[in-house]
Structure formats: C-alpha cells, structure tokens
Tab-separated table of C-alpha atoms in Angstrom:
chain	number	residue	atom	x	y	z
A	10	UNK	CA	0.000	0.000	0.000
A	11	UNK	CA	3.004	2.328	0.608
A	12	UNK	CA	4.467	1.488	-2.487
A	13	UNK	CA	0.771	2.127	-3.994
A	14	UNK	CA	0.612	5.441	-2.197
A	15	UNK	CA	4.576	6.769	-3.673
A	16	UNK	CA	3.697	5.703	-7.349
A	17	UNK	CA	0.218	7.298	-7.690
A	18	UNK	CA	1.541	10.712	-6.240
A	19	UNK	CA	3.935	10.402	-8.558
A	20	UNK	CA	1.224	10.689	-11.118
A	21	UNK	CA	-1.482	12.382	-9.507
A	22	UNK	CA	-0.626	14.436	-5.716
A	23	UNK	CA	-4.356	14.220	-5.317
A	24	UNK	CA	-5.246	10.431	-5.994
A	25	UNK	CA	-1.839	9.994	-3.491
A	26	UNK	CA	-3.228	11.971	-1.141
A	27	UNK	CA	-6.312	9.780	-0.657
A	28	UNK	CA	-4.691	6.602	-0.630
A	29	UNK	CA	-2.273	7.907	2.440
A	30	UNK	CA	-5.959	9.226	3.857
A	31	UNK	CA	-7.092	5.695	4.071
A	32	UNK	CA	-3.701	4.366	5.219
A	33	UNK	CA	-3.492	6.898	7.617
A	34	UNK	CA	-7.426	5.770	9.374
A	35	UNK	CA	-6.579	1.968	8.503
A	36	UNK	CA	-3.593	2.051	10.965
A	37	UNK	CA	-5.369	3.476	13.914
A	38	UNK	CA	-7.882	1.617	13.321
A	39	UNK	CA	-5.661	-1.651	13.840
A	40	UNK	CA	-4.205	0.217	16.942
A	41	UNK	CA	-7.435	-0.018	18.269
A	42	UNK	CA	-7.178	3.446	19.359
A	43	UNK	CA	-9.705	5.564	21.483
A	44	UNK	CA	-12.222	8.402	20.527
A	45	UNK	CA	-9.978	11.108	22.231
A	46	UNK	CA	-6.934	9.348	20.189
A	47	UNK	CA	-8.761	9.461	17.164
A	48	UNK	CA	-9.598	13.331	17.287
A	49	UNK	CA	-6.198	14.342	18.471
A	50	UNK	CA	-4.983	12.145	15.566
A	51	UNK	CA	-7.011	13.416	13.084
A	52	UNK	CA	-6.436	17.209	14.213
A	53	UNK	CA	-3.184	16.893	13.076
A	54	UNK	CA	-3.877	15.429	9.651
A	55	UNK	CA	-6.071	17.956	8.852
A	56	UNK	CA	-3.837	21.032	10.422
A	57	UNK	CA	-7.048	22.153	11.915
A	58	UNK	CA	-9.924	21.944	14.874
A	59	UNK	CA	-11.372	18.282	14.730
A	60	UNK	CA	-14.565	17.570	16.674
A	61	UNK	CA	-16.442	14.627	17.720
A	62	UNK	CA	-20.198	14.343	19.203
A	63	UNK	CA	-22.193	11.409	20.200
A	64	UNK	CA	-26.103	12.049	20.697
A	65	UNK	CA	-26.793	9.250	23.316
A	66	UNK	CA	-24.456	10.565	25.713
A	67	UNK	CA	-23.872	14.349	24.327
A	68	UNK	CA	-20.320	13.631	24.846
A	69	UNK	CA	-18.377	16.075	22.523
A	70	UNK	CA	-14.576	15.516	21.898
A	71	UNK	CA	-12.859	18.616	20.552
A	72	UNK	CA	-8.756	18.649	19.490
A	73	UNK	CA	-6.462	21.340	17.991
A	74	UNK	CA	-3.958	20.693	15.437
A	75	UNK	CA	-1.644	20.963	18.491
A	76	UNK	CA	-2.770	17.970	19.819
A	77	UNK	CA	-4.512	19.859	22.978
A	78	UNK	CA	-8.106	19.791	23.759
A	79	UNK	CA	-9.607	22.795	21.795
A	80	UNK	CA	-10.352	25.383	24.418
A	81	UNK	CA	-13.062	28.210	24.027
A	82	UNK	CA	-16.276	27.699	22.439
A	83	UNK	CA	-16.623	25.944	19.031
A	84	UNK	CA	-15.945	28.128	15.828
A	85	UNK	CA	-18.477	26.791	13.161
A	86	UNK	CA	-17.909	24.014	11.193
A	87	UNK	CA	-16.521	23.964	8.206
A	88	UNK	CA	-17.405	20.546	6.983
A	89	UNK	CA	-19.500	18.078	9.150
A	90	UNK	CA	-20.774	14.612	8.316
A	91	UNK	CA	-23.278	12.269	10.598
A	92	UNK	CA	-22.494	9.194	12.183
A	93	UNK	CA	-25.495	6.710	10.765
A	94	UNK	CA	-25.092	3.243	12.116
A	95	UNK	CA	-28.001	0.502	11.864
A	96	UNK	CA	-29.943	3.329	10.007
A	97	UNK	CA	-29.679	5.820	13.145
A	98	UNK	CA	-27.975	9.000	13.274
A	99	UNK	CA	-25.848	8.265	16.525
A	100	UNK	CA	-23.707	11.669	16.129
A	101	UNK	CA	-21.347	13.673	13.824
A	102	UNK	CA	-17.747	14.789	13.079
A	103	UNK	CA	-16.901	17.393	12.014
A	104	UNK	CA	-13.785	20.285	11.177
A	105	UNK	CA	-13.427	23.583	12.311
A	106	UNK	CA	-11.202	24.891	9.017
A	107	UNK	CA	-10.944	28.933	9.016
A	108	UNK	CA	-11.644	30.212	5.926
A	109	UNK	CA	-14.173	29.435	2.955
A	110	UNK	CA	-15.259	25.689	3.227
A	111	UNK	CA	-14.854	23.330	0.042
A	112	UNK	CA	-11.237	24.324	-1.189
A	113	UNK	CA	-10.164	22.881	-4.492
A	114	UNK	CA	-8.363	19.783	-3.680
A	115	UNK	CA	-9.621	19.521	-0.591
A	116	UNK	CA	-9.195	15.994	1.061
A	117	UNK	CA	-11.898	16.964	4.025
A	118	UNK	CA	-14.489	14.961	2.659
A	119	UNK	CA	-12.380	11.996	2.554
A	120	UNK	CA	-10.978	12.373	5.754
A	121	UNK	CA	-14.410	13.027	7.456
A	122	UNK	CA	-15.937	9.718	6.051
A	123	UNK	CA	-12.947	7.708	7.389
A	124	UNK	CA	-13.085	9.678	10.548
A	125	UNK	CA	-16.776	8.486	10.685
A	126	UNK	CA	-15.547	4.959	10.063
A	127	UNK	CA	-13.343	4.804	12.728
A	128	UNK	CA	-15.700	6.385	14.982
A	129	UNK	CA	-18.685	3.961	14.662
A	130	UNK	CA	-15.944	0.622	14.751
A	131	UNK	CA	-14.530	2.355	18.408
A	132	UNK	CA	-18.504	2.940	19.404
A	133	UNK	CA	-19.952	-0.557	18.204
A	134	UNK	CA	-16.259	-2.021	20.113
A	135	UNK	CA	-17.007	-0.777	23.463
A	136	UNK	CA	-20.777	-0.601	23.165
A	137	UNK	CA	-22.864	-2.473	22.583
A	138	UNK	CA	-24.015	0.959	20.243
A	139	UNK	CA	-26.495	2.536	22.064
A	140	UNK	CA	-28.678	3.113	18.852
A	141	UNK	CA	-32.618	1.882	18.744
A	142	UNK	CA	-33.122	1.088	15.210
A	143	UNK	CA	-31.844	-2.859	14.890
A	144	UNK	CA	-31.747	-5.611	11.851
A	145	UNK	CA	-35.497	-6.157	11.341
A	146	UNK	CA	-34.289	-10.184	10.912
A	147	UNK	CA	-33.162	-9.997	14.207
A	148	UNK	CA	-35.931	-8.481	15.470
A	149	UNK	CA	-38.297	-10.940	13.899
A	150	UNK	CA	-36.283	-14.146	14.988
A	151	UNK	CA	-36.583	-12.810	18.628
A	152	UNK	CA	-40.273	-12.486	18.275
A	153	UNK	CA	-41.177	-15.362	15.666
A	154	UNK	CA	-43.341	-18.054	16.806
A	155	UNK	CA	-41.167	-20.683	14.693
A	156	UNK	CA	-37.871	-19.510	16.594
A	157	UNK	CA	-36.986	-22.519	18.939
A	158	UNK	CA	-35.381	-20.876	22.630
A	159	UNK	CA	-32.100	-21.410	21.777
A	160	UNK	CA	-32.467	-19.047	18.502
A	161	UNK	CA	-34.626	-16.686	20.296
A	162	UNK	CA	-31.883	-16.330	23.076
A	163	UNK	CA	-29.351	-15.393	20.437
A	164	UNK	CA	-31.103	-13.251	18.691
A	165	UNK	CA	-31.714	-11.165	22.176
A	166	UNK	CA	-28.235	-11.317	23.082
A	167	UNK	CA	-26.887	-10.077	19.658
A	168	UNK	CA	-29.701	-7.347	19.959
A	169	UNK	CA	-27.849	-6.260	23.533
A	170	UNK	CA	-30.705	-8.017	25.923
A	171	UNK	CA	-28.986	-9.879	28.477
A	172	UNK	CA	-30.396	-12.733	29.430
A	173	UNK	CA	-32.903	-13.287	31.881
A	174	UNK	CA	-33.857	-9.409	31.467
A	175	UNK	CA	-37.428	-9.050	31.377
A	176	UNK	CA	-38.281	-7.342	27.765
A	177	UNK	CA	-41.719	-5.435	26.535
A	178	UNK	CA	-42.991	-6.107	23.079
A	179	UNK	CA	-44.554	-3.286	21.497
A	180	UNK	CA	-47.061	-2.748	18.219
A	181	UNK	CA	-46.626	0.354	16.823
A	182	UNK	CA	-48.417	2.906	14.237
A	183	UNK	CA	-46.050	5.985	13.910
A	184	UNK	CA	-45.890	9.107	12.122
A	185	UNK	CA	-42.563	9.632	14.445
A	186	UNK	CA	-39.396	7.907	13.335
A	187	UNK	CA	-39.384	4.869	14.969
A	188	UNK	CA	-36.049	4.776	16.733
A	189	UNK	CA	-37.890	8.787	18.125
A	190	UNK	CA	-40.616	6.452	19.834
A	191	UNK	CA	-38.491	3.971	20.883
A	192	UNK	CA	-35.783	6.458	22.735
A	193	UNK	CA	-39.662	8.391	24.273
A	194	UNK	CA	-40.759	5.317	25.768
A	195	UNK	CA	-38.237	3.946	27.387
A	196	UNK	CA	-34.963	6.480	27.912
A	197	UNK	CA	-32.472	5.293	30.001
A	198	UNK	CA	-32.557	1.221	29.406
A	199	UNK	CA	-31.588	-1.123	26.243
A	200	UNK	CA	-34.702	-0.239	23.804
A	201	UNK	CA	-34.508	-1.937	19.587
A	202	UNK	CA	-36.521	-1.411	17.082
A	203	UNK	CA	-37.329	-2.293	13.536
A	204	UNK	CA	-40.333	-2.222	10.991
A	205	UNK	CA	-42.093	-5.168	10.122
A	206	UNK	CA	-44.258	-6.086	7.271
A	207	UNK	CA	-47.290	-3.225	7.604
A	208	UNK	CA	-46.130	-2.213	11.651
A	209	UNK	CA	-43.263	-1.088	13.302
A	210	UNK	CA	-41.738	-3.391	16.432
A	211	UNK	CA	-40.010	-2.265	19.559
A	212	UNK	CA	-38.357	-4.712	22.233
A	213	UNK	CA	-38.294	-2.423	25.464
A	214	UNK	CA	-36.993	-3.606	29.115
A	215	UNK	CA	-39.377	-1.098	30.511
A	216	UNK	CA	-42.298	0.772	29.003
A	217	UNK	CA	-43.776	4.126	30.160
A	218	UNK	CA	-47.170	4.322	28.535
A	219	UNK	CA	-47.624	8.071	29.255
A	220	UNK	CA	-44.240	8.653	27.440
A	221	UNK	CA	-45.588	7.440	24.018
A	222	UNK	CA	-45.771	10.353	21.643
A	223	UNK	CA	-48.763	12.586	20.928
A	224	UNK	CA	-50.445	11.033	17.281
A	225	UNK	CA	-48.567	7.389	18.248
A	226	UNK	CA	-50.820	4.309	18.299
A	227	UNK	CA	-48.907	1.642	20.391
A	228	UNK	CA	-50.423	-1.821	21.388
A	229	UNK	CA	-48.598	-3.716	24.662
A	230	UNK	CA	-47.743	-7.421	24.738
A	231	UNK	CA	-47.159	-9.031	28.349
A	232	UNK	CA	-43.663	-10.118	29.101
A	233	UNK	CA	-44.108	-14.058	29.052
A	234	UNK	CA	-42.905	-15.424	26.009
A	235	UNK	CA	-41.819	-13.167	23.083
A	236	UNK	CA	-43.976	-14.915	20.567
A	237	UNK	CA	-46.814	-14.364	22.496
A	238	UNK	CA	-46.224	-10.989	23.827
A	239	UNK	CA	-46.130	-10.266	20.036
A	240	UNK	CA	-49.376	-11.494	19.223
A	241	UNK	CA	-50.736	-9.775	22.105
A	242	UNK	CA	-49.094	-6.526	20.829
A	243	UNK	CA	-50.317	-6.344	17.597
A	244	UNK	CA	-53.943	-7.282	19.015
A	245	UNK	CA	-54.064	-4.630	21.460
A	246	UNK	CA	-52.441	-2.104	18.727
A	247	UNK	CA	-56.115	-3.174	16.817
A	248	UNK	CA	-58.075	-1.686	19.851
A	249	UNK	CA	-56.443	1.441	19.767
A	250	UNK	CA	-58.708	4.728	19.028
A	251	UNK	CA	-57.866	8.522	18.616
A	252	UNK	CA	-59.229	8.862	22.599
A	253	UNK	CA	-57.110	5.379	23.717
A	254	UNK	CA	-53.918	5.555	21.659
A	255	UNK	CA	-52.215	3.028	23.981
A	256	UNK	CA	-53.705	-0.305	24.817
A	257	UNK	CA	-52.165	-3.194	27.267
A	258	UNK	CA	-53.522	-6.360	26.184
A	259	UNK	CA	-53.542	-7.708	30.003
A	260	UNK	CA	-56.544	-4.204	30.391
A	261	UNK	CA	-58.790	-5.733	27.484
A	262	UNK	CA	-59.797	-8.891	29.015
A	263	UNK	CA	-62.676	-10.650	27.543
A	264	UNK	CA	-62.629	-7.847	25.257
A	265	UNK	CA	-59.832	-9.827	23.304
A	266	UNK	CA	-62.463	-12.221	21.982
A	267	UNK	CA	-63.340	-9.942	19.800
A	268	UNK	CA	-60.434	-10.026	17.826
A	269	UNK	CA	-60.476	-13.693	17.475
A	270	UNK	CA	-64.386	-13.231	15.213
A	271	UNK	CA	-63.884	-13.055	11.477
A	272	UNK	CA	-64.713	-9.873	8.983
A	273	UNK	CA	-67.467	-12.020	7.776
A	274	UNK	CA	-69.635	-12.948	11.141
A	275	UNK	CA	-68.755	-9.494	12.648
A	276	UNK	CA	-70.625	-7.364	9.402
A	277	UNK	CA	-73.147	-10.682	9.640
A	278	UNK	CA	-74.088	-9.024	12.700
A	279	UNK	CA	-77.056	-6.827	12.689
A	280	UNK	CA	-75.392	-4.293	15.830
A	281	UNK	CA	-72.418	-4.282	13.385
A	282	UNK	CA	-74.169	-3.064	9.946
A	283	UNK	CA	-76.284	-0.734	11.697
A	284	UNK	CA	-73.158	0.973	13.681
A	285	UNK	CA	-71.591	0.937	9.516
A	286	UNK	CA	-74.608	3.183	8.674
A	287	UNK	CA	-73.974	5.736	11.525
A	288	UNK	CA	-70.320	5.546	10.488
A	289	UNK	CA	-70.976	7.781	7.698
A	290	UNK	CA	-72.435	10.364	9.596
A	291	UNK	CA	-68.765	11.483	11.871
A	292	UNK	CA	-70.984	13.462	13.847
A	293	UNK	CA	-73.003	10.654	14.918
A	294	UNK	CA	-69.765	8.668	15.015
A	295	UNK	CA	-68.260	10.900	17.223
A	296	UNK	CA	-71.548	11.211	19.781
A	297	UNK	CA	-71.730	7.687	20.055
A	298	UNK	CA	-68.268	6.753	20.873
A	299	UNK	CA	-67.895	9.855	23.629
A	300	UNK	CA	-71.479	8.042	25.288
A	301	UNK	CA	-70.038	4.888	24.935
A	302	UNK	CA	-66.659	5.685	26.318
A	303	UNK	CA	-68.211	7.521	29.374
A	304	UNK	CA	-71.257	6.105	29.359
A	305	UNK	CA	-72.931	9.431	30.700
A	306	UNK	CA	-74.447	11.990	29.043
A	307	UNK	CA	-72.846	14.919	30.731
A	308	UNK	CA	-69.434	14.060	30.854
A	309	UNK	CA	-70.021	13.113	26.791
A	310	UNK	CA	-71.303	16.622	26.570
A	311	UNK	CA	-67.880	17.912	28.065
A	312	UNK	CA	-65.766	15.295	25.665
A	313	UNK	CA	-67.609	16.675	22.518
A	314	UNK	CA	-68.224	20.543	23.996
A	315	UNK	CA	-71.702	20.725	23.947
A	316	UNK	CA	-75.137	21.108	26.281
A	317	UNK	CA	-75.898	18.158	27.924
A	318	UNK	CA	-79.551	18.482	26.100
A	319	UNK	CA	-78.177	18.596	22.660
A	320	UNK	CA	-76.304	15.209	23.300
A	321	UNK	CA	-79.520	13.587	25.127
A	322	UNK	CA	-81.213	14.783	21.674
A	323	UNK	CA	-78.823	12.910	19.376
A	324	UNK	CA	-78.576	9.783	21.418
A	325	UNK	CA	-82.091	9.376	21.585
A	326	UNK	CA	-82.118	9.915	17.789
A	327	UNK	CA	-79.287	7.043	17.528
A	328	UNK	CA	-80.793	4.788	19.692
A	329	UNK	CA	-83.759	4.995	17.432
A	330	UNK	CA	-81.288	4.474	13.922
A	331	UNK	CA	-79.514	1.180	15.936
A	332	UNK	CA	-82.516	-0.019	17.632
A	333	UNK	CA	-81.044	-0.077	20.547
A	334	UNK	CA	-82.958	1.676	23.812
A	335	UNK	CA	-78.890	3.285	24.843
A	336	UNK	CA	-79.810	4.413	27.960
A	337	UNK	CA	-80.493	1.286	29.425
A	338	UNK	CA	-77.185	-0.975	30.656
A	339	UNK	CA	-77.746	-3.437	28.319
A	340	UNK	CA	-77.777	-1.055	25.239
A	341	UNK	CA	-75.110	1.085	25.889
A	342	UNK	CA	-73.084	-2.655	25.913
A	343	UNK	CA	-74.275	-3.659	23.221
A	344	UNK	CA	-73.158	-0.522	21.405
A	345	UNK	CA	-70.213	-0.395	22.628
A	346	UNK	CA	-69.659	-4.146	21.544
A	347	UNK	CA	-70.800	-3.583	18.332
A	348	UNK	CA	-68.487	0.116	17.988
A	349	UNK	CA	-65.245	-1.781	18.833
A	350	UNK	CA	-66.426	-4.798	16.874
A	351	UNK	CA	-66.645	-2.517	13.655
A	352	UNK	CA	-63.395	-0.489	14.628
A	353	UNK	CA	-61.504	-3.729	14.622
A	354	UNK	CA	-62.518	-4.368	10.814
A	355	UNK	CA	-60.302	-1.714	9.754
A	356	UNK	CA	-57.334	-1.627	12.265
C-alpha cells in the first residue's frame, strides 16, 4: 500500500493523497485506538480543529492541530458529516477549518468519512451501540413463533438483551421515526426497534405508557414469552382509538375475543351493519363513541363541547337508527360491543 501510495503521487498528488488518507485511518484503526486518540490524531492530519459528538451521551470531543483539547467555544464548522449506524444518526464529526469551506483539492471529505468509520468501529467495540433502530431479521427471529429458545436467546443477546432481562414487546403505528418512539418510551434502558411487514416493532426492558408520543398508536404485549407478547401486541395495537392511543392487552380482558371473530360474522351481525350506517355520519360517530366511552351523558357533553340536552337529543335519535334503547345498561353494551367490533374491521 506504501508502495501504492509513492507511485500514484507520482502521477497524480491528489489520488496519493487519498490513498495515504485511508492508510493513515486503517492504521489506527488496527491500533485499536480511542475516541480522544482518534480526534487528536485526526487534528493533526487535517492542520485544523477536529470535533467529535455522540447524541446518546452528548459527549463532545474537541482537538487542535496541536494535539490539545480545543479550548473556548466551538468556531463553526466547516465541513460536518453524521455518524449513521443501523440506520440511526448516533452523532457527527466534524472540522473547524478557518476560511471558505470546500477548497479545491480539498481531502476533508475523505478524511471526514474515514473519521466516521473509525468512529462507529470504536462505538460498536465498546458498546454495545447505544442506537434503537436494529436488523429487522433480528428483530423478527426474537419475536417469531417458529424460533426454537435457543435461537430466540441469540437473537436477544446479539440485539444487547442480556439474558434473563425481562423485555416489553410493542405494536406500533407511527408518524414519528421509529427509533424517536423507541428512545420516548423507554430512555435510560436497552430499547430496539425495527419495521415489520405493515407495523413497526419495539423490544423495550421497561415501558412508560404516558411517554408514548402525541399522534402514536402503540399496542402492549405481556412479558411471558416473546412470541406471544407479540401477538398480544399487535392485538391490542387493533383496539387502539384517537381517545385510547395506547392499549395493554392484560386491560382488554374478555374484550380480546373480539379479535379472534372473522370480517365475515362481525358485518353478519345486525349491531355491526347498523353501527356501519352511523359511520358515515362522523358526527353521529363521534356522539356515540364519547357516550359509549363515558357512558354518561354529561361528561359526553364535556368530551364533545356541547349542552348536555343537545347530546340527550342525538342519542335518543341514535338509539332509534340502531334499535337499541342506549340508555339502558344493556344497550349502551351492546353498542359499545358492536363500535369496537366494527373499529376492529379496519385496524
């Protein structure tokens, strides 16, 4: 490679100059060398400020071409470049070059990927990487109900699970990035995710329901098996609604049955068709499922923002379009049956 490097600048100083780049990262690389190492190293390749900053920890390494710790606050950056590992930004590197960025001949963006190389190989050597998003294969072998224990355990392990640690299997509907949701929920303990077929997937040690994100539908699994929890996940993610965005399987009870009855026998049902008719009125929609989720006529009137009169006025008129008297018990469970019944034909 040396003999490489003295022939091609020979021929072109340039194409040299990026082969010794490469040699120059390769090397401390095989050194094995140390974040701080690599930015003081780097500093003096590049004859200028060299920083470093990881976003799990907000550790940020900073060297002169001195081989000091840059003192003083940061002078902006002339060229930076993330760190993406497993599909997750994890941080940056970057230069602090005076002068106009982008000079002809410039090796910076060279010596910034292999920078960024290095960096990831020292984080993923002393991790495990602290980074959410994981190989969806993985993922899926951990959770698979054809994965035999021995599989399963691996796949957990390589995932950074230790075993025996008790881990949360969550259904997810996202407009958020999922490794955003993942880091929400649960903060300060080993968290993966990874999308899977039509829903994303997230393997949590511990899960803090009021920390999933505003517009996030998430569905809970119990923490027996994997497979199961799985199931149970993407089950409960089926009984979320705009008003109940999260749902733990072990809080629907019997109400899990429902899941189990086919498209077919559930718009069979006569409840069922006539809730698909007040469907296309949202108004109705909406009236019905703040009575059904309160199951009071006042404190539906506060959900929806209106006189307690005007709501007695359109439930009476629903009861009349379901056939269903919905101020008795038994009517107001029956609608509600029959509401989550048709809900769960679209989830």
């Amino acid at each position: 490679m040396e003999a490489l490097a003295v022939r091609l600048s020979q021929l072109d100083a340039e194409a040299g100059g990026a082969i010794r780049v490469v040699m120059f990262y390769d090397t401390l690389m095989r050194r094995r060398v140390d974040l701080p190492a690599l930015a003081r190293a780097s500093a003096g390749l590049a004859e200028c400020v060299v920083g470093i900053r990881l976003h799990d920890t907000g550790r940020v390494i900073r060297f002169g071409p001195d081989g000091r710790p840059a003192s003083g606050p940061p002078a902006p950056a002339s060229i930076t470049s993330p760190l993406v590992l497993d599909e997750e930004e994890i941080g940056a590197v970057w230069l602090e070059r005076p002068g106009p960025p982008g000079l002809p001949g410039s090796l910076d963006d060279l010596l910034l990927d292999r920078l960024g190389i290095a960096v990831m190989a020292v984080v993923e050597r002393y991790g495990p990487a602290r980074t959410t998003m994981a190989d969806p294969a993985l993922v899926e072998l951990a959770i698979s109900p054809d994965s035999d224990e021995a599989a399963r355990a691996r796949a957990l392990r390589l995932l950074g699970f230790a075993a025996g640690q008790p881990v949360h299997v969550l259904a997810v509907r996202s407009h958020l990035p999922l490794d955003k949701v993942g880091g929400a929920i649960c903060p300060a303990r080993p968290v993966k995710a990874a999308p899977l077929a039509d829903v994303g997937v997230i393997l949590a040690t511990t899960v803090n329901p009021a920390r999933v994100p505003e517009g996030v539908r998430a569905g809970i699994g119990a923490t027996e098996s994997l497979d199961r929890s799985w199931q149970q996940a993407r089950t409960a993610l089926r009984f979320t609604t705009p008003r109940r965005p999260v749902v733990h399987h072990d809080d629907l009870g019997a109400l899990a049955l429902l899941a189990e009855i086919s498209r077919d026998t559930a718009r069979g049902n006569a409840d069922v068709s006539a809730i698909i008719r007040v469907a296309e009125t949202p108004e109705d929609l909406e009236t019905l499922d703040a009575y059904c989720a309160t199951g009071s006529l006042r404190r539906a009137a506060d959900l929806l923002h209106l006189h307690h009169s005007s709501v007695a006025r359109r439930i009476e008129q629903l009861g009349r379009t379901l056939g269903i008297d919905l101020t008795e018990p038994t009517g107001l469970t029956r609608a509600s049956l029959a509401l989550t019944a048709w809900r769960l034909l679209d989830a």
